[in-house]
CSV table of C-alpha atoms and ligand atoms in Angstrom, one decimal:
chain,number,residue,atom,x,y,z
A,1,MET,CA,92.1,78.2,86.9
A,2,LYS,CA,90.1,75.7,83.9
A,3,ASN,CA,92.0,78.1,81.4
A,4,LEU,CA,96.1,77.0,82.3
A,5,LEU,CA,94.7,73.5,81.3
A,6,ASN,CA,97.7,72.0,77.7
A,7,LYS,CA,98.3,75.7,78.0
A,8,LYS,CA,102.4,76.3,76.5
A,9,ILE,CA,103.9,78.8,78.8
A,10,LEU,CA,107.3,79.2,78.6
A,11,PHE,CA,108.9,81.1,81.4
A,12,ILE,CA,111.6,83.5,81.7
A,13,ILE,CA,113.3,83.3,85.3
A,14,CYS,CA,115.4,86.0,85.8
A,15,GLY,CA,118.3,87.1,88.9
A,16,GLY,CA,116.2,88.8,91.8
A,17,ILE,CA,115.7,87.5,95.7
A,18,SER,CA,111.7,87.1,94.6
A,19,ALA,CA,113.1,84.3,92.0
A,20,PHE,CA,112.4,81.7,94.3
A,21,LYS,CA,108.5,82.3,94.2
A,22,SER,CA,108.7,81.4,91.2
A,23,LEU,CA,109.0,77.5,91.4
A,24,GLU,CA,105.6,77.7,93.6
A,25,THR,CA,104.4,79.7,90.2
A,26,ILE,CA,105.6,77.1,88.3
A,27,ARG,CA,104.3,74.4,89.9
A,28,ILE,CA,100.8,76.3,89.8
A,29,PHE,CA,100.8,76.2,86.4
A,30,LYS,CA,101.2,72.7,86.2
A,31,LYS,CA,98.8,71.5,88.8
A,32,ASN,CA,95.8,73.3,86.1
A,33,GLY,CA,98.0,71.3,83.4
A,34,ALA,CA,100.3,73.7,80.9
A,35,GLU,CA,103.2,72.9,79.7
A,36,ILE,CA,106.5,75.1,80.8
A,37,LYS,CA,109.5,75.4,79.3
A,38,THR,CA,111.5,77.8,81.3
A,39,ILE,CA,115.1,80.0,80.3
A,40,LEU,CA,117.0,80.6,83.4
A,41,THR,CA,118.9,83.1,83.3
A,42,SER,CA,122.6,83.8,83.7
A,43,SER,CA,122.2,85.8,87.2
A,44,ALA,CA,118.9,84.1,88.1
A,45,LYS,CA,121.1,80.5,88.1
A,46,GLU,CA,122.3,82.3,90.8
A,47,PHE,CA,119.0,82.1,93.2
A,48,VAL,CA,117.5,79.1,91.4
A,49,THR,CA,119.3,75.8,90.5
A,50,PRO,CA,117.9,74.5,86.9
A,51,LEU,CA,118.0,70.8,88.6
A,52,SER,CA,115.0,72.1,91.2
A,53,VAL,CA,113.2,73.8,88.0
A,54,THR,CA,113.3,71.3,86.7
A,55,SER,CA,111.9,68.7,88.4
A,56,LEU,CA,108.9,71.2,89.2
A,57,SER,CA,107.9,72.0,85.7
A,58,GLN,CA,108.6,68.1,84.6
A,59,GLY,CA,110.6,70.0,81.8
A,60,LYS,CA,113.1,71.7,79.9
A,61,VAL,CA,115.4,74.1,81.7
A,62,TYR,CA,117.5,77.0,79.3
A,63,SER,CA,120.4,79.0,79.9
A,64,ASP,CA,122.1,80.1,77.2
A,65,LEU,CA,122.1,81.2,73.5
A,66,PHE,CA,125.4,78.7,71.7
A,67,ASN,CA,123.9,75.6,72.8
A,68,ALA,CA,124.2,73.0,69.9
A,69,GLU,CA,122.7,70.5,72.0
A,70,ASN,CA,119.6,72.9,72.3
A,71,GLU,CA,120.2,74.5,69.1
A,72,ALA,CA,119.9,71.6,67.4
A,73,GLU,CA,116.5,71.0,69.9
A,74,MET,CA,115.6,73.4,70.3
A,75,ASP,CA,116.4,76.9,68.4
A,76,HIS,CA,115.7,80.3,70.2
A,77,ILE,CA,113.4,80.8,67.3
A,78,SER,CA,111.5,77.8,67.2
A,79,LEU,CA,111.8,78.1,71.1
A,80,SER,CA,109.4,80.9,70.6
A,81,ARG,CA,107.0,80.0,68.6
A,82,TRP,CA,106.3,77.4,70.9
A,83,ALA,CA,105.0,78.6,73.6
A,84,ASP,CA,101.0,80.5,73.4
A,85,ILE,CA,102.3,82.7,75.6
A,86,ILE,CA,105.9,84.1,77.1
A,87,VAL,CA,105.6,84.7,81.4
A,88,ILE,CA,109.1,86.7,82.3
A,89,ALA,CA,108.2,86.2,86.6
A,90,PRO,CA,110.6,88.4,88.0
A,91,ALA,CA,111.8,91.1,85.2
A,92,THR,CA,114.1,92.6,86.9
A,93,ALA,CA,114.9,96.3,86.6
A,94,ASN,CA,117.8,95.1,84.5
A,95,THR,CA,115.8,92.2,81.7
A,96,ILE,CA,114.1,95.7,80.9
A,97,SER,CA,115.6,97.9,79.8
A,98,LYS,CA,117.3,95.4,77.7
A,99,LEU,CA,114.2,94.4,76.9
A,100,ALA,CA,112.6,98.8,75.8
A,101,GLN,CA,116.2,98.8,74.2
A,102,GLY,CA,116.1,96.4,72.3
A,103,THR,CA,119.3,94.3,73.3
A,104,THR,CA,119.4,90.1,72.8
A,105,ASP,CA,122.4,89.6,74.9
A,106,ASP,CA,122.0,86.5,76.3
A,107,LEU,CA,119.1,83.7,75.0
A,108,ALA,CA,116.0,85.5,77.5
A,109,SER,CA,116.4,88.5,76.1
A,110,THR,CA,117.1,87.0,72.4
A,111,VAL,CA,114.2,84.2,71.9
A,112,VAL,CA,111.8,87.4,74.2
A,113,LEU,CA,112.9,89.7,71.0
A,114,ALA,CA,112.1,86.8,68.5
A,115,SER,CA,108.5,86.2,69.7
A,116,ASN,CA,105.5,86.6,67.8
A,117,LYS,CA,103.7,86.3,71.5
A,118,ASP,CA,101.6,88.3,73.8
A,119,ILE,CA,104.3,88.7,76.7
A,120,ILE,CA,104.0,89.2,80.1
A,121,LEU,CA,106.5,91.2,82.8
A,122,ALA,CA,106.0,90.6,86.2
A,123,PRO,CA,108.0,92.9,87.7
A,124,ALA,CA,110.5,93.3,90.2
A,125,MET,CA,113.4,95.4,92.6
A,126,ASN,CA,114.1,97.9,95.6
A,127,VAL,CA,110.9,100.6,95.2
A,128,ARG,CA,113.7,102.8,94.6
A,129,MET,CA,114.7,101.1,91.1
A,130,TRP,CA,111.7,100.7,89.7
A,131,GLU,CA,110.7,104.9,90.6
A,132,HIS,CA,113.9,105.9,88.7
A,133,PRO,CA,112.1,107.5,85.6
A,134,THR,CA,115.0,105.3,83.6
A,135,THR,CA,112.6,101.9,84.5
A,136,LYS,CA,110.0,104.4,84.1
A,137,THR,CA,111.0,105.5,80.3
A,138,ASN,CA,111.9,101.7,79.9
A,139,ILE,CA,108.1,100.5,81.6
A,140,ASN,CA,106.2,102.9,79.4
A,141,LYS,CA,107.3,101.5,76.2
A,142,LEU,CA,107.4,98.4,77.0
A,143,LYS,CA,103.1,98.9,76.8
A,144,ASP,CA,103.6,101.4,74.3
A,145,PHE,CA,104.5,97.7,72.7
A,146,GLY,CA,101.7,95.7,73.8
A,147,TYR,CA,103.3,94.5,76.9
A,148,LYS,CA,100.7,93.3,79.6
A,149,LEU,CA,102.2,93.8,83.4
A,150,ILE,CA,100.8,92.1,86.4
A,151,GLY,CA,103.0,94.1,89.5
A,152,PRO,CA,104.5,95.2,91.2
A,153,GLU,CA,102.9,94.7,95.0
A,154,ILE,CA,103.9,97.9,97.4
A,155,GLY,CA,105.2,95.9,100.2
A,156,ASP,CA,107.5,95.0,102.3
A,157,MET,CA,110.8,94.4,100.5
A,158,ALA,CA,113.9,91.6,100.9
A,159,CYS,CA,116.2,94.5,101.3
A,160,GLY,CA,114.8,96.2,104.0
A,161,GLU,CA,112.5,99.1,102.7
A,162,TYR,CA,108.9,99.4,102.1
A,163,GLY,CA,107.9,100.8,98.7
A,164,GLU,CA,106.7,99.5,95.5
A,165,GLY,CA,108.2,97.4,93.4
A,166,LYS,CA,107.3,93.5,95.5
A,167,MET,CA,106.3,90.5,92.6
A,168,SER,CA,103.1,89.6,92.6
A,169,ASP,CA,102.4,86.8,94.8
A,170,PRO,CA,102.3,83.1,93.1
A,171,LEU,CA,98.2,82.7,93.0
A,172,THR,CA,98.0,86.2,91.9
A,173,ILE,CA,100.2,85.7,88.7
A,174,ALA,CA,99.0,81.9,88.0
A,175,LYS,CA,95.4,83.7,88.0
A,176,GLU,CA,96.2,87.1,85.8
A,177,ILE,CA,97.6,84.2,83.3
A,178,ASP,CA,93.6,81.8,83.3
A,179,LYS,CA,91.9,85.2,82.7
A,180,TYR,CA,94.4,86.1,80.1
A,181,PHE,CA,93.2,82.3,78.4
A,182,LEU,CA,89.7,83.1,79.4
A,183,ILE,CA,89.9,85.9,77.5
A,184,LYS,CA,91.8,84.7,74.3
A,185,LYS,CA,89.7,81.8,74.7
A,186,SER,CA,86.4,83.5,74.2
A,187,ASN,CA,87.2,84.9,71.9
A,188,LYS,CA,85.2,87.7,72.4
A,189,LYS,CA,86.1,91.6,71.7
A,190,PHE,CA,84.2,93.1,74.4
A,191,LYS,CA,84.1,97.0,73.6
A,192,ALA,CA,84.8,99.7,76.5
A,193,LEU,CA,84.0,103.8,76.9
A,194,VAL,CA,85.7,105.7,79.1
A,195,THR,CA,85.3,109.3,80.6
A,196,ALA,CA,88.4,111.2,82.2
A,197,GLY,CA,90.1,114.5,82.8
A,198,PRO,CA,87.8,117.9,83.6
A,199,THR,CA,85.5,119.6,81.3
A,200,ASN,CA,86.2,123.3,80.4
A,201,GLU,CA,83.1,125.6,80.8
A,202,TYR,CA,83.5,129.1,79.5
A,203,ILE,CA,82.9,132.4,80.6
A,204,ASP,CA,84.6,134.2,78.0
A,205,PRO,CA,86.8,133.6,75.7
A,206,VAL,CA,89.5,132.7,77.5
A,207,ARG,CA,88.4,132.8,81.0
A,208,PHE,CA,86.9,129.0,82.0
A,209,ILE,CA,85.2,127.1,85.0
A,210,THR,CA,87.1,123.6,85.5
A,211,ASN,CA,88.7,121.5,88.7
A,212,LYS,CA,91.4,120.1,89.3
A,213,SER,CA,90.7,116.5,87.7
A,214,SER,CA,93.9,116.0,85.7
A,215,GLY,CA,92.7,112.2,84.8
A,216,LYS,CA,94.8,110.1,86.0
A,217,GLN,CA,92.6,107.8,87.6
A,218,GLY,CA,90.6,107.7,84.1
A,219,TYR,CA,93.8,106.7,82.0
A,220,GLU,CA,94.4,104.7,84.0
A,221,LEU,CA,91.4,102.3,83.5
A,222,ALA,CA,91.4,103.6,79.6
A,223,LYS,CA,95.7,101.6,79.7
A,224,SER,CA,94.1,98.7,82.1
A,225,LEU,CA,91.6,97.4,80.1
A,226,TYR,CA,94.3,97.6,77.1
A,227,ARG,CA,96.1,96.0,78.1
A,228,ASN,CA,93.0,93.3,78.9
A,229,GLY,CA,91.0,92.9,75.4
A,230,PHE,CA,88.5,96.0,75.5
A,231,ASP,CA,88.7,97.7,71.8
A,232,THR,CA,88.4,100.5,74.5
A,233,THR,CA,88.1,104.4,73.2
A,234,LEU,CA,89.1,106.9,76.3
A,235,ILE,CA,87.2,110.8,75.4
A,236,SER,CA,88.9,112.9,77.6
A,237,GLY,CA,88.6,116.2,78.9
A,238,PRO,CA,91.6,118.6,78.7
A,239,THR,CA,94.7,117.3,80.3
A,240,ASN,CA,98.3,117.4,80.3
A,241,LEU,CA,98.6,113.0,79.3
A,242,GLU,CA,99.9,110.6,77.1
A,243,ILE,CA,98.4,107.4,76.1
A,244,ASN,CA,99.2,104.1,73.8
A,245,LYS,CA,98.4,104.7,69.8
A,246,ASP,CA,96.0,101.8,69.9
A,247,ILE,CA,93.3,103.2,72.3
A,248,ASN,CA,90.9,105.4,70.5
A,249,LEU,CA,91.5,108.6,72.1
A,250,ILE,CA,89.0,111.4,71.8
A,251,ARG,CA,90.0,114.9,73.3
A,252,VAL,CA,87.3,117.5,74.2
A,253,GLU,CA,87.0,120.6,75.7
A,254,THR,CA,83.2,120.4,77.3
A,255,ALA,CA,80.6,118.6,79.1
A,256,ASN,CA,78.7,119.3,75.7
A,257,GLU,CA,81.3,118.0,73.5
A,258,MET,CA,81.7,114.9,75.7
A,259,LEU,CA,77.9,113.9,75.2
A,260,ILE,CA,78.9,114.6,71.8
A,261,ALA,CA,81.3,112.4,71.7
A,262,THR,CA,80.3,109.9,73.9
A,263,GLN,CA,76.8,109.7,72.2
A,264,LYS,CA,78.8,108.8,68.7
A,265,ASN,CA,80.7,106.2,70.3
A,266,LEU,CA,77.9,103.6,71.4
A,267,PRO,CA,77.7,101.0,72.1
A,268,VAL,CA,80.1,99.2,74.1
A,269,ASP,CA,79.8,96.3,76.9
A,270,VAL,CA,80.9,99.2,78.8
A,271,ALA,CA,81.3,102.3,80.0
A,272,VAL,CA,83.2,104.4,82.5
A,273,PHE,CA,82.0,107.7,83.3
A,274,SER,CA,85.6,108.7,86.0
A,275,ALA,CA,85.4,112.4,83.9
A,276,ALA,CA,85.0,114.8,86.7
A,277,VAL,CA,82.1,116.5,84.0
A,278,ALA,CA,81.9,120.7,85.4
A,279,ASP,CA,78.1,120.6,87.3
A,280,PHE,CA,77.5,124.3,85.8
A,281,LYS,CA,77.6,126.0,82.5
A,282,MET,CA,77.0,130.0,82.0
A,283,ASN,CA,73.8,129.8,80.2
A,284,LYS,CA,75.2,132.2,78.2
A,285,SER,CA,79.3,133.1,77.3
A,286,TYR,CA,80.2,136.4,76.6
A,287,GLU,CA,81.6,136.1,73.5
A,288,THR,CA,84.4,138.7,74.4
A,289,LYS,CA,86.4,139.3,76.9
A,290,LEU,CA,84.8,139.9,80.0
A,291,LYS,CA,86.5,144.2,81.1
A,292,LYS,CA,87.9,144.6,84.6
A,293,LYS,CA,84.9,145.7,87.9
A,294,GLU,CA,84.5,145.7,91.0
A,295,ASN,CA,82.2,142.8,91.3
A,296,LEU,CA,81.3,140.0,88.6
A,297,THR,CA,77.5,138.1,89.1
A,298,LEU,CA,77.9,134.7,86.7
A,299,ASN,CA,73.8,133.8,85.6
A,300,LEU,CA,75.4,130.0,85.7
A,301,GLU,CA,72.7,127.1,84.8
A,302,LYS,CA,73.1,123.3,85.3
A,303,ASN,CA,75.6,121.3,83.4
A,304,ILE,CA,73.9,118.3,80.7
A,305,ASP,CA,74.6,115.6,83.1
A,306,ILE,CA,76.5,112.7,81.0
A,307,LEU,CA,76.8,108.9,82.1
A,308,ASN,CA,72.7,110.0,83.6
A,309,TYR,CA,71.6,110.7,80.0
A,310,ILE,CA,73.5,107.9,78.8
A,311,SER,CA,72.1,105.6,81.4
A,312,ASN,CA,68.8,106.7,80.7
A,313,HIS,CA,68.9,106.0,77.1
A,314,ASN,CA,68.1,102.7,76.4
A,315,SER,CA,68.8,101.8,73.1
A,316,MET,CA,71.8,102.1,73.2
A,317,ARG,CA,72.7,101.8,77.3
A,318,PRO,CA,75.9,100.0,77.5
A,319,LYS,CA,76.0,97.1,80.0
A,320,LEU,CA,77.3,97.6,82.2
A,321,VAL,CA,77.0,101.4,83.5
A,322,ILE,CA,79.7,102.3,85.8
A,323,GLY,CA,80.1,106.1,87.7
A,324,PHE,CA,82.4,107.5,89.9
A,325,ALA,CA,81.7,109.5,92.4
A,326,ALA,CA,84.1,112.2,93.8
A,327,GLU,CA,82.1,112.7,97.8
A,328,THR,CA,83.8,114.3,101.5
A,329,ASP,CA,81.5,113.3,103.0
A,330,GLU,CA,78.7,110.9,103.5
A,331,ILE,CA,79.9,109.2,101.1
A,332,HIS,CA,77.8,105.3,101.5
A,333,LYS,CA,75.4,107.7,101.0
A,334,ASN,CA,75.8,109.9,98.7
A,335,ALA,CA,77.2,107.0,96.8
A,336,GLU,CA,74.0,104.9,97.1
A,337,ASP,CA,71.5,108.2,95.6
A,338,LYS,CA,73.6,108.6,92.4
A,339,LEU,CA,74.2,104.9,92.3
A,340,ASN,CA,70.4,105.3,92.2
A,341,LYS,CA,69.1,109.0,90.6
A,342,LYS,CA,71.8,107.9,87.9
A,343,ASN,CA,70.2,104.0,86.7
A,344,CYS,CA,74.5,102.9,87.1
A,345,ASP,CA,74.8,99.2,87.6
A,346,TRP,CA,78.0,100.2,90.2
A,347,ILE,CA,79.1,104.3,91.5
A,348,ILE,CA,83.0,103.2,93.1
A,349,SER,CA,83.1,106.0,95.6
A,350,ASN,CA,86.6,108.1,96.5
A,351,ASP,CA,86.9,110.1,98.9
A,352,VAL,CA,88.3,114.1,97.6
A,353,SER,CA,88.7,115.2,100.7
A,354,ASN,CA,91.8,113.2,101.6
A,355,LYS,CA,94.8,114.9,99.7
A,356,ASP,CA,96.5,111.2,99.0
A,357,ILE,CA,93.5,110.4,97.2
A,358,GLY,CA,92.2,111.0,94.7
A,359,PHE,CA,92.1,114.3,92.7
A,360,ASN,CA,95.5,115.0,91.0
A,361,SER,CA,97.1,112.0,92.8
A,362,ASP,CA,99.0,108.8,91.7
A,363,TYR,CA,97.0,106.9,94.3
A,364,ASN,CA,93.6,106.3,95.2
A,365,GLU,CA,91.2,103.6,97.2
A,366,VAL,CA,87.8,103.0,96.4
A,367,ILE,CA,84.4,101.9,97.8
A,368,ILE,CA,82.8,99.4,95.0
A,369,HIS,CA,78.5,100.5,95.2
A,370,TYR,CA,76.9,97.5,93.3
A,371,LYS,CA,73.6,97.2,92.5
A,372,ASN,CA,72.4,94.0,91.2
A,373,LYS,CA,74.8,92.4,93.6
A,374,ASP,CA,74.7,89.6,96.2
A,375,ILE,CA,77.9,91.7,98.7
A,376,LYS,CA,76.9,95.7,98.1
A,377,LYS,CA,79.6,96.9,98.3
A,378,GLU,CA,83.2,97.1,98.4
A,379,LYS,CA,87.0,98.8,99.4
A,380,LEU,CA,90.1,98.7,97.1
A,381,SER,CA,92.6,99.7,98.9
A,382,TYR,CA,94.9,102.6,99.4
A,383,LYS,CA,97.4,101.6,96.2
A,384,LYS,CA,98.3,103.6,92.7
A,385,LYS,CA,95.9,104.3,91.1
A,386,SER,CA,96.6,101.8,88.0
A,387,GLY,CA,96.4,99.0,90.6
A,388,ILE,CA,93.6,100.2,91.6
A,389,SER,CA,92.4,100.3,87.8
A,390,ASP,CA,93.2,96.7,87.5
A,391,GLU,CA,91.5,95.7,90.0
A,392,ILE,CA,88.3,97.6,88.2
A,393,VAL,CA,88.6,96.1,85.1
A,394,ASP,CA,88.8,92.3,87.3
A,395,ARG,CA,85.6,92.7,87.9
A,396,ILE,CA,84.3,94.1,84.9
A,397,ILE,CA,85.1,91.6,83.4
A,398,ASP,CA,84.1,88.7,85.8
A,399,GLN,CA,80.7,90.6,85.7
A,400,LEU,CA,80.5,90.7,81.8
A,401,ASN,CA,81.7,87.2,81.8
B,501,LIG,O1,91.5,112.6,87.1
B,501,LIG,P1,91.5,112.5,88.0
B,501,LIG,O2,93.3,113.8,88.5
B,501,LIG,O3,92.9,111.5,88.3
B,501,LIG,O4,90.8,112.4,89.9
B,501,LIG,C1,90.2,111.3,89.0
B,501,LIG,C2,88.7,111.8,90.0
B,501,LIG,C3,88.8,111.8,91.9
B,501,LIG,C4,88.4,112.3,89.7
B,501,LIG,C5,87.7,110.3,89.8
B,501,LIG,O5,88.5,109.2,90.5
B,501,LIG,C6,86.1,111.0,90.2
B,501,LIG,O6,86.2,110.1,90.8
B,501,LIG,N1,85.5,110.9,88.8
B,501,LIG,C7,83.9,111.6,89.6
B,501,LIG,C8,84.2,112.7,89.3
B,501,LIG,C9,82.9,113.7,89.7
B,501,LIG,O7,82.5,113.8,88.7
B,501,LIG,O8,82.1,112.9,90.9
B,501,LIG,P2,80.6,113.3,90.5
B,501,LIG,O9,80.9,112.7,92.1
B,501,LIG,O10,80.7,114.9,90.3
B,501,LIG,O11,80.2,112.8,89.5
B,501,LIG,C10,79.6,111.2,89.4
B,501,LIG,C11,79.0,111.2,88.6
B,501,LIG,O12,78.5,111.4,87.1
B,501,LIG,C12,80.5,110.9,87.5
B,501,LIG,O13,80.8,109.3,86.8
B,501,LIG,C13,81.1,111.2,86.6
B,501,LIG,O14,81.7,111.7,85.3
B,501,LIG,C14,79.3,112.1,85.6
B,501,LIG,N2,78.6,113.2,85.5
B,501,LIG,C15,78.7,114.0,86.2
B,501,LIG,C16,79.1,115.5,86.2
B,501,LIG,C17,77.8,116.0,84.9
B,501,LIG,N3,77.3,116.7,84.6
B,501,LIG,N4,78.1,114.5,84.4
B,501,LIG,C18,77.8,113.9,84.4
B,501,LIG,O15,78.2,112.4,83.2
């Protein structure tokens, strides 16, 4: 983790059982050359002591907003200016709620509101609290403000329940922060394009051929690319989803419109084709609404293959072309065939016969099939589509660097 050297990290610890893990995170930061100042919220002090944090961080621990000694030495504004980054781990439901509302009733929330730096949250809470609509709304608000998230993970919780809400482990947090500084240092703003959702292919003015894609996987990919500093364009078929306004969202309806929008937004460094483009369209669609009859034969023809076209478009071909493969059987064979036939660098296959993953689910499990790498394939195990997307984007960043 070379990129942590001499970086100034303002580390905020909130009150939760995973606060004890923060000691290990601080130890990893220090071992890799970072400079640490820590803020403990009042409830954090119920879990870790200021003395243990100072010993590990070899830096000052702050906790009171109105403390004459601290204010004279470094007030809350200077503290936020001192940092290269602010990391909040664990970020509890209470702190997340305060940050989303702009409440400033303690040092941590005041420093964050006064900050002009990137803020990274590592949430930790019970699964019900994490899944509560209030927390979801607060998190979405913070993401829109540009806050970045590490985790939370799915697993056994300290309270004995199982689910999503577990704080990421210290090494994962440290690696993510290292990656953040790596991207910043390279100072190169990579460009990404993602296709998502279904397409509608019209039979007549009111009827169309489509499929079950919700767009969730593609939208999560676009969000993760954006969070990781990519200048991101999302070309979306019809969905009910919304996205951060800093992502260049282009809404289309048909495969043809999707192809035109994709071409217009090249060149990019990476293109991820997660859209479920209808494979067939009407040979000629009816201009007026079809009348009811006993039988109807539709004359369909093959649709344009956007991925195939872009991948073989030499002058504009992105450095990294990633396709998805929605399979129900012979997953490996079919995915490898698509990898070769469509001239992709990676194909990401998912088993859409499993109702818990794939189309319209919030979860997925995928295999990445690589073309020119030592490892031929890699499984990303069952988790939220947001988590799958983060893991894919980690690999994209490694590849582009
Ligand atoms: O949208 P969600 O509900 O979240 O579901 C996610 C998903 C299951 C749709 C997604 O994970 C996925 O698998 N997307 C690809 C779906 C698909 O059309 O797969 P395919 O095996 O038919 O196509 C292979 C690749 O070619 C895909 O990258 C596809 O975008 C692309 N393609 C296909 C046909 C076509 N005419 N043009 C294309 O670009």
